[in-house]
């Protein structure tokens, strides 16, 4: 008996800004992440995505690594300002050609492209016009989506509208730790709503212009745990659950915001918006890593504070608690919400302090254990009747981990950022075996 059926989709995920580099080459416009990382003090050690994994120039080698892994699917994102340097209007030919060739290369190797339209790198030109706080950005997004699919839609079927609009809103507009670095409740509410509106407008637009696409979107969902079982912390947990989990699920599925926070949106919602947002989804992408602990904090902007895991908790190098059961619970809860919409785990993985041995090898047993335990949670959820159809590891290559820079390594492949040399880790071989055997135990024995 295998743990997963033969048609289960195995993949890895990536994001343009984290791997491409070539930040100002061949006509690409700047994004909010270029601006953010070039601002002193924003990213650890002053790291930037200027070069990253130089994937823009080395994508053939990287597709080779994907083929060696045996994945059937590869999720990547298109950089909006590489496609449309001003965010609207003129298409950058070289940018278009890059994705065109990447898609062909993947298809040549029998790997299905899963194209994500937005993984956080908004064109700076649109930021200058208000960014996600401005309603027009959602309209420009729909035009951009249509432009990309008018070129790639003859070969790309799987399209994700957004990657983690919730993280973009919370980290970018509430906490201010990621681009554009705003920390303001009104901005957060407007950005959250316009990200949702863009999702709906994009879905409508692509459906009306092309048949045969399989359209979904990706949200990072994590159960929220109150630090103490008292009323204040439980309320803080309910608020964070709304901000993080519900704001980008409930409007899509039910055409409304959660009761607790719905009033906050009164000033930004216009007639018809909620109907526009609640478009049918062909699939739902779940990104999941851990759960969040939260406590009440009257001094903070929104009355709550994230609580780091206790000293004896098992954590990754990100400081995220390892809790495979949280993935199981999340999947089961999601089934209730989604009705019949199939789920793909579009991101799961872990950063660890990898050690390179004398032979230059990385025996990253901790990563293998993490992945195996989380995959077991996926298998259990399937046994419990949750319609999970695929799993994507975050990520193929060590890369630019946003405000944490290059120190946090998530890859199945080690990247030496001085030489750009790629070296598969033990987890790469493990995942290859996993895909081959579809049995968690067999893959573990081989590792
Ligand atoms: C997710 C992001 C992804 C990566 C992982 C570790 O929230 O979507 O780009 O940074 O976290």
PDB file of N, CA and C in Angstrom, residues 341-410:
ATOM      1  N   UNK A 341     -14.516  21.966  -3.160  1.00  0.00           N
ATOM      2  CA  UNK A 341     -13.342  22.459  -3.898  1.00  0.00           C
ATOM      3  C   UNK A 341     -12.088  21.666  -3.492  1.00  0.00           C
ATOM      4  N   UNK A 342     -11.368  21.080  -4.454  1.00  0.00           N
ATOM      5  CA  UNK A 342     -10.179  20.316  -4.102  1.00  0.00           C
ATOM      6  C   UNK A 342      -9.050  21.204  -3.568  1.00  0.00           C
ATOM      7  N   UNK A 343      -8.244  20.610  -2.693  1.00  0.00           N
ATOM      8  CA  UNK A 343      -7.165  21.362  -2.039  1.00  0.00           C
ATOM      9  C   UNK A 343      -5.815  20.861  -2.551  1.00  0.00           C
ATOM     10  N   UNK A 344      -4.894  21.784  -2.758  1.00  0.00           N
ATOM     11  CA  UNK A 344      -3.492  21.442  -2.970  1.00  0.00           C
ATOM     12  C   UNK A 344      -2.698  22.134  -1.868  1.00  0.00           C
ATOM     13  N   UNK A 345      -1.793  21.407  -1.232  1.00  0.00           N
ATOM     14  CA  UNK A 345      -0.872  22.059  -0.294  1.00  0.00           C
ATOM     15  C   UNK A 345       0.202  22.674  -1.178  1.00  0.00           C
ATOM     16  N   UNK A 346       0.132  23.991  -1.343  1.00  0.00           N
ATOM     17  CA  UNK A 346       1.002  24.646  -2.322  1.00  0.00           C
ATOM     18  C   UNK A 346       2.321  25.129  -1.725  1.00  0.00           C
ATOM     19  N   UNK A 347       2.440  25.061  -0.404  1.00  0.00           N
ATOM     20  CA  UNK A 347       3.729  25.314   0.255  1.00  0.00           C
ATOM     21  C   UNK A 347       3.761  24.617   1.587  1.00  0.00           C
ATOM     22  N   UNK A 348       4.874  23.948   1.844  1.00  0.00           N
ATOM     23  CA  UNK A 348       5.198  23.431   3.169  1.00  0.00           C
ATOM     24  C   UNK A 348       6.685  23.092   3.122  1.00  0.00           C
ATOM     25  N   UNK A 349       7.376  23.380   4.205  1.00  0.00           N
ATOM     26  CA  UNK A 349       8.808  23.120   4.207  1.00  0.00           C
ATOM     27  C   UNK A 349       9.433  23.772   5.425  1.00  0.00           C
ATOM     28  N   UNK A 350      10.757  23.738   5.502  1.00  0.00           N
ATOM     29  CA  UNK A 350      11.397  24.240   6.714  1.00  0.00           C
ATOM     30  C   UNK A 350      12.805  24.751   6.448  1.00  0.00           C
ATOM     31  N   UNK A 351      13.154  25.828   7.160  1.00  0.00           N
ATOM     32  CA  UNK A 351      14.535  26.310   7.172  1.00  0.00           C
ATOM     33  C   UNK A 351      15.236  25.687   8.368  1.00  0.00           C
ATOM     34  N   UNK A 352      16.425  25.180   8.131  1.00  0.00           N
ATOM     35  CA  UNK A 352      17.257  24.697   9.240  1.00  0.00           C
ATOM     36  C   UNK A 352      18.671  25.205   9.039  1.00  0.00           C
ATOM     37  N   UNK A 353      19.467  25.165  10.117  1.00  0.00           N
ATOM     38  CA  UNK A 353      20.864  25.595   9.979  1.00  0.00           C
ATOM     39  C   UNK A 353      21.659  24.454   9.354  1.00  0.00           C
ATOM     40  N   UNK A 354      21.590  24.331   8.056  1.00  0.00           N
ATOM     41  CA  UNK A 354      22.243  23.223   7.348  1.00  0.00           C
ATOM     42  C   UNK A 354      23.742  23.275   7.569  1.00  0.00           C
ATOM     43  N   UNK A 355      24.352  22.101   7.754  1.00  0.00           N
ATOM     44  CA  UNK A 355      25.813  22.047   7.863  1.00  0.00           C
ATOM     45  C   UNK A 355      26.388  21.377   6.626  1.00  0.00           C
ATOM     46  N   UNK A 356      27.416  22.002   6.081  1.00  0.00           N
ATOM     47  CA  UNK A 356      28.072  21.423   4.911  1.00  0.00           C
ATOM     48  C   UNK A 356      29.250  20.606   5.423  1.00  0.00           C
ATOM     49  N   UNK A 357      29.316  19.326   5.087  1.00  0.00           N
ATOM     50  CA  UNK A 357      30.423  18.515   5.615  1.00  0.00           C
ATOM     51  C   UNK A 357      31.672  18.642   4.721  1.00  0.00           C
ATOM     52  N   UNK A 358      32.741  17.901   5.096  1.00  0.00           N
ATOM     53  CA  UNK A 358      34.031  18.036   4.382  1.00  0.00           C
ATOM     54  C   UNK A 358      33.911  17.739   2.896  1.00  0.00           C
ATOM     55  N   UNK A 359      32.950  16.890   2.594  1.00  0.00           N
ATOM     56  CA  UNK A 359      32.782  16.559   1.163  1.00  0.00           C
ATOM     57  C   UNK A 359      31.818  17.505   0.461  1.00  0.00           C
ATOM     58  N   UNK A 360      31.427  18.530   1.192  1.00  0.00           N
ATOM     59  CA  UNK A 360      30.524  19.519   0.587  1.00  0.00           C
ATOM     60  C   UNK A 360      29.083  19.055   0.576  1.00  0.00           C
ATOM     61  N   UNK A 361      28.804  17.998   1.344  1.00  0.00           N
ATOM     62  CA  UNK A 361      27.434  17.472   1.336  1.00  0.00           C
ATOM     63  C   UNK A 361      26.618  18.016   2.503  1.00  0.00           C
ATOM     64  N   UNK A 362      25.312  18.075   2.281  1.00  0.00           N
ATOM     65  CA  UNK A 362      24.415  18.532   3.347  1.00  0.00           C
ATOM     66  C   UNK A 362      23.469  17.384   3.704  1.00  0.00           C
ATOM     67  N   UNK A 363      23.663  16.845   4.909  1.00  0.00           N
ATOM     68  CA  UNK A 363      22.780  15.769   5.372  1.00  0.00           C
ATOM     69  C   UNK A 363      21.715  16.390   6.267  1.00  0.00           C
ATOM     70  N   UNK A 364      20.701  16.900   5.630  1.00  0.00           N
ATOM     71  CA  UNK A 364      19.705  17.693   6.351  1.00  0.00           C
ATOM     72  C   UNK A 364      18.558  16.825   6.872  1.00  0.00           C
ATOM     73  N   UNK A 365      18.934  15.949   7.805  1.00  0.00           N
ATOM     74  CA  UNK A 365      17.956  15.020   8.353  1.00  0.00           C
ATOM     75  C   UNK A 365      16.757  15.745   8.985  1.00  0.00           C
ATOM     76  N   UNK A 366      17.030  16.887   9.607  1.00  0.00           N
ATOM     77  CA  UNK A 366      15.932  17.610  10.268  1.00  0.00           C
ATOM     78  C   UNK A 366      14.860  18.009   9.249  1.00  0.00           C
ATOM     79  N   UNK A 367      15.302  18.427   8.061  1.00  0.00           N
ATOM     80  CA  UNK A 367      14.340  18.812   7.021  1.00  0.00           C
ATOM     81  C   UNK A 367      13.563  17.580   6.538  1.00  0.00           C
ATOM     82  N   UNK A 368      14.288  16.482   6.363  1.00  0.00           N
ATOM     83  CA  UNK A 368      13.623  15.245   5.930  1.00  0.00           C
ATOM     84  C   UNK A 368      12.550  14.836   6.949  1.00  0.00           C
ATOM     85  N   UNK A 369      12.919  14.899   8.226  1.00  0.00           N
ATOM     86  CA  UNK A 369      11.952  14.520   9.272  1.00  0.00           C
ATOM     87  C   UNK A 369      10.732  15.433   9.244  1.00  0.00           C
ATOM     88  N   UNK A 370      11.015  16.715   9.099  1.00  0.00           N
ATOM     89  CA  UNK A 370       9.911  17.681   9.066  1.00  0.00           C
ATOM     90  C   UNK A 370       8.963  17.334   7.912  1.00  0.00           C
ATOM     91  N   UNK A 371       9.529  17.161   6.730  1.00  0.00           N
ATOM     92  CA  UNK A 371       8.692  16.913   5.549  1.00  0.00           C
ATOM     93  C   UNK A 371       7.928  15.602   5.693  1.00  0.00           C
ATOM     94  N   UNK A 372       8.601  14.584   6.199  1.00  0.00           N
ATOM     95  CA  UNK A 372       7.946  13.274   6.343  1.00  0.00           C
ATOM     96  C   UNK A 372       6.787  13.368   7.335  1.00  0.00           C
ATOM     97  N   UNK A 373       7.000  14.088   8.428  1.00  0.00           N
ATOM     98  CA  UNK A 373       5.936  14.189   9.431  1.00  0.00           C
ATOM     99  C   UNK A 373       4.756  15.003   8.894  1.00  0.00           C
ATOM    100  N   UNK A 374       5.051  16.056   8.160  1.00  0.00           N
ATOM    101  CA  UNK A 374       3.950  16.853   7.600  1.00  0.00           C
ATOM    102  C   UNK A 374       3.221  16.088   6.495  1.00  0.00           C
ATOM    103  N   UNK A 375       3.971  15.295   5.736  1.00  0.00           N
ATOM    104  CA  UNK A 375       3.302  14.495   4.702  1.00  0.00           C
ATOM    105  C   UNK A 375       2.399  13.435   5.325  1.00  0.00           C
ATOM    106  N   UNK A 376       2.824  12.936   6.466  1.00  0.00           N
ATOM    107  CA  UNK A 376       1.979  11.977   7.170  1.00  0.00           C
ATOM    108  C   UNK A 376       0.654  12.648   7.559  1.00  0.00           C
ATOM    109  N   UNK A 377       0.750  13.899   7.968  1.00  0.00           N
ATOM    110  CA  UNK A 377      -0.482  14.637   8.316  1.00  0.00           C
ATOM    111  C   UNK A 377      -1.381  14.780   7.081  1.00  0.00           C
ATOM    112  N   UNK A 378      -0.766  14.992   5.928  1.00  0.00           N
ATOM    113  CA  UNK A 378      -1.554  15.095   4.685  1.00  0.00           C
ATOM    114  C   UNK A 378      -2.221  13.740   4.387  1.00  0.00           C
ATOM    115  N   UNK A 379      -1.454  12.658   4.533  1.00  0.00           N
ATOM    116  CA  UNK A 379      -2.009  11.326   4.262  1.00  0.00           C
ATOM    117  C   UNK A 379      -3.163  11.030   5.221  1.00  0.00           C
ATOM    118  N   UNK A 380      -3.001  11.414   6.484  1.00  0.00           N
ATOM    119  CA  UNK A 380      -4.068  11.197   7.471  1.00  0.00           C
ATOM    120  C   UNK A 380      -5.323  11.994   7.092  1.00  0.00           C
ATOM    121  N   UNK A 381      -5.112  13.211   6.652  1.00  0.00           N
ATOM    122  CA  UNK A 381      -6.265  14.039   6.267  1.00  0.00           C
ATOM    123  C   UNK A 381      -6.984  13.409   5.076  1.00  0.00           C
ATOM    124  N   UNK A 382      -6.212  12.878   4.140  1.00  0.00           N
ATOM    125  CA  UNK A 382      -6.843  12.200   2.995  1.00  0.00           C
ATOM    126  C   UNK A 382      -7.655  10.999   3.484  1.00  0.00           C
ATOM    127  N   UNK A 383      -7.070  10.238   4.414  1.00  0.00           N
ATOM    128  CA  UNK A 383      -7.799   9.088   4.966  1.00  0.00           C
ATOM    129  C   UNK A 383      -9.089   9.529   5.652  1.00  0.00           C
ATOM    130  N   UNK A 384      -9.037  10.721   6.227  1.00  0.00           N
ATOM    131  CA  UNK A 384     -10.231  11.246   6.915  1.00  0.00           C
ATOM    132  C   UNK A 384     -11.220  11.871   5.929  1.00  0.00           C
ATOM    133  N   UNK A 385     -10.918  11.763   4.635  1.00  0.00           N
ATOM    134  CA  UNK A 385     -11.884  12.209   3.631  1.00  0.00           C
ATOM    135  C   UNK A 385     -11.647  13.605   3.071  1.00  0.00           C
ATOM    136  N   UNK A 386     -10.517  14.240   3.422  1.00  0.00           N
ATOM    137  CA  UNK A 386     -10.247  15.573   2.860  1.00  0.00           C
ATOM    138  C   UNK A 386      -9.677  15.390   1.444  1.00  0.00           C
ATOM    139  N   UNK A 387     -10.202  16.175   0.516  1.00  0.00           N
ATOM    140  CA  UNK A 387      -9.821  16.021  -0.888  1.00  0.00           C
ATOM    141  C   UNK A 387      -8.525  16.803  -1.188  1.00  0.00           C
ATOM    142  N   UNK A 388      -7.405  16.299  -0.685  1.00  0.00           N
ATOM    143  CA  UNK A 388      -6.107  16.941  -0.964  1.00  0.00           C
ATOM    144  C   UNK A 388      -5.493  16.230  -2.151  1.00  0.00           C
ATOM    145  N   UNK A 389      -5.195  16.962  -3.191  1.00  0.00           N
ATOM    146  CA  UNK A 389      -4.756  16.309  -4.435  1.00  0.00           C
ATOM    147  C   UNK A 389      -3.302  16.518  -4.781  1.00  0.00           C
ATOM    148  N   UNK A 390      -2.599  17.299  -3.970  1.00  0.00           N
ATOM    149  CA  UNK A 390      -1.191  17.508  -4.309  1.00  0.00           C
ATOM    150  C   UNK A 390      -0.440  18.194  -3.185  1.00  0.00           C
ATOM    151  N   UNK A 391       0.871  18.195  -3.317  1.00  0.00           N
ATOM    152  CA  UNK A 391       1.740  18.731  -2.269  1.00  0.00           C
ATOM    153  C   UNK A 391       2.968  19.338  -2.930  1.00  0.00           C
ATOM    154  N   UNK A 392       3.268  20.576  -2.567  1.00  0.00           N
ATOM    155  CA  UNK A 392       4.429  21.284  -3.116  1.00  0.00           C
ATOM    156  C   UNK A 392       5.372  21.651  -1.976  1.00  0.00           C
ATOM    157  N   UNK A 393       6.617  21.232  -2.078  1.00  0.00           N
ATOM    158  CA  UNK A 393       7.602  21.618  -1.061  1.00  0.00           C
ATOM    159  C   UNK A 393       8.030  23.061  -1.314  1.00  0.00           C
ATOM    160  N   UNK A 394       8.099  23.848  -0.250  1.00  0.00           N
ATOM    161  CA  UNK A 394       8.815  25.102  -0.301  1.00  0.00           C
ATOM    162  C   UNK A 394      10.228  24.793   0.192  1.00  0.00           C
ATOM    163  N   UNK A 395      11.244  24.713  -0.648  1.00  0.00           N
ATOM    164  CA  UNK A 395      11.329  25.161  -2.016  1.00  0.00           C
ATOM    165  C   UNK A 395      12.478  24.434  -2.701  1.00  0.00           C
ATOM    166  N   UNK A 396      12.705  24.619  -3.955  1.00  0.00           N
ATOM    167  CA  UNK A 396      13.817  23.917  -4.617  1.00  0.00           C
ATOM    168  C   UNK A 396      15.174  24.445  -4.143  1.00  0.00           C
ATOM    169  N   UNK A 397      15.353  25.753  -4.248  1.00  0.00           N
ATOM    170  CA  UNK A 397      16.672  26.363  -3.998  1.00  0.00           C
ATOM    171  C   UNK A 397      16.670  27.184  -2.727  1.00  0.00           C
ATOM    172  N   UNK A 398      17.749  27.150  -1.960  1.00  0.00           N
ATOM    173  CA  UNK A 398      17.942  28.173  -0.930  1.00  0.00           C
ATOM    174  C   UNK A 398      17.786  29.516  -1.633  1.00  0.00           C
ATOM    175  N   UNK A 399      17.116  30.463  -0.990  1.00  0.00           N
ATOM    176  CA  UNK A 399      16.887  31.724  -1.706  1.00  0.00           C
ATOM    177  C   UNK A 399      16.716  32.906  -0.767  1.00  0.00           C
ATOM    178  N   UNK A 400      16.276  34.010  -1.313  1.00  0.00           N
ATOM    179  CA  UNK A 400      16.097  35.255  -0.551  1.00  0.00           C
ATOM    180  C   UNK A 400      14.816  35.146   0.277  1.00  0.00           C
ATOM    181  N   UNK A 401      14.987  34.948   1.564  1.00  0.00           N
ATOM    182  CA  UNK A 401      13.818  34.748   2.425  1.00  0.00           C
ATOM    183  C   UNK A 401      13.308  36.097   2.947  1.00  0.00           C
ATOM    184  N   UNK A 402      12.843  36.943   2.043  1.00  0.00           N
ATOM    185  CA  UNK A 402      12.201  38.216   2.374  1.00  0.00           C
ATOM    186  C   UNK A 402      13.009  39.012   3.403  1.00  0.00           C
ATOM    187  N   UNK A 403      12.361  39.510   4.458  1.00  0.00           N
ATOM    188  CA  UNK A 403      13.094  40.383   5.399  1.00  0.00           C
ATOM    189  C   UNK A 403      14.182  39.642   6.167  1.00  0.00           C
ATOM    190  N   UNK A 404      14.213  38.327   6.067  1.00  0.00           N
ATOM    191  CA  UNK A 404      15.261  37.549   6.745  1.00  0.00           C
ATOM    192  C   UNK A 404      16.499  37.390   5.861  1.00  0.00           C
ATOM    193  N   UNK A 405      16.417  37.752   4.602  1.00  0.00           N
ATOM    194  CA  UNK A 405      17.566  37.643   3.706  1.00  0.00           C
ATOM    195  C   UNK A 405      17.979  36.198   3.435  1.00  0.00           C
ATOM    196  N   UNK A 406      19.281  36.011   3.145  1.00  0.00           N
ATOM    197  CA  UNK A 406      19.754  34.692   2.675  1.00  0.00           C
ATOM    198  C   UNK A 406      20.091  33.702   3.779  1.00  0.00           C
ATOM    199  N   UNK A 407      20.049  34.152   5.031  1.00  0.00           N
ATOM    200  CA  UNK A 407      20.502  33.265   6.108  1.00  0.00           C
ATOM    201  C   UNK A 407      19.527  32.111   6.354  1.00  0.00           C
ATOM    202  N   UNK A 408      18.288  32.290   5.993  1.00  0.00           N
ATOM    203  CA  UNK A 408      17.307  31.231   6.240  1.00  0.00           C
ATOM    204  C   UNK A 408      17.170  30.361   4.992  1.00  0.00           C
ATOM    205  N   UNK A 409      17.641  29.132   5.115  1.00  0.00           N
ATOM    206  CA  UNK A 409      17.711  28.245   3.950  1.00  0.00           C
ATOM    207  C   UNK A 409      16.592  27.211   3.983  1.00  0.00           C
ATOM    208  N   UNK A 410      15.738  27.252   2.980  1.00  0.00           N
ATOM    209  CA  UNK A 410      14.594  26.331   2.869  1.00  0.00           C
ATOM    210  C   UNK A 410      14.791  25.292   1.766  1.00  0.00           C
TER     211      UNK A 410
END
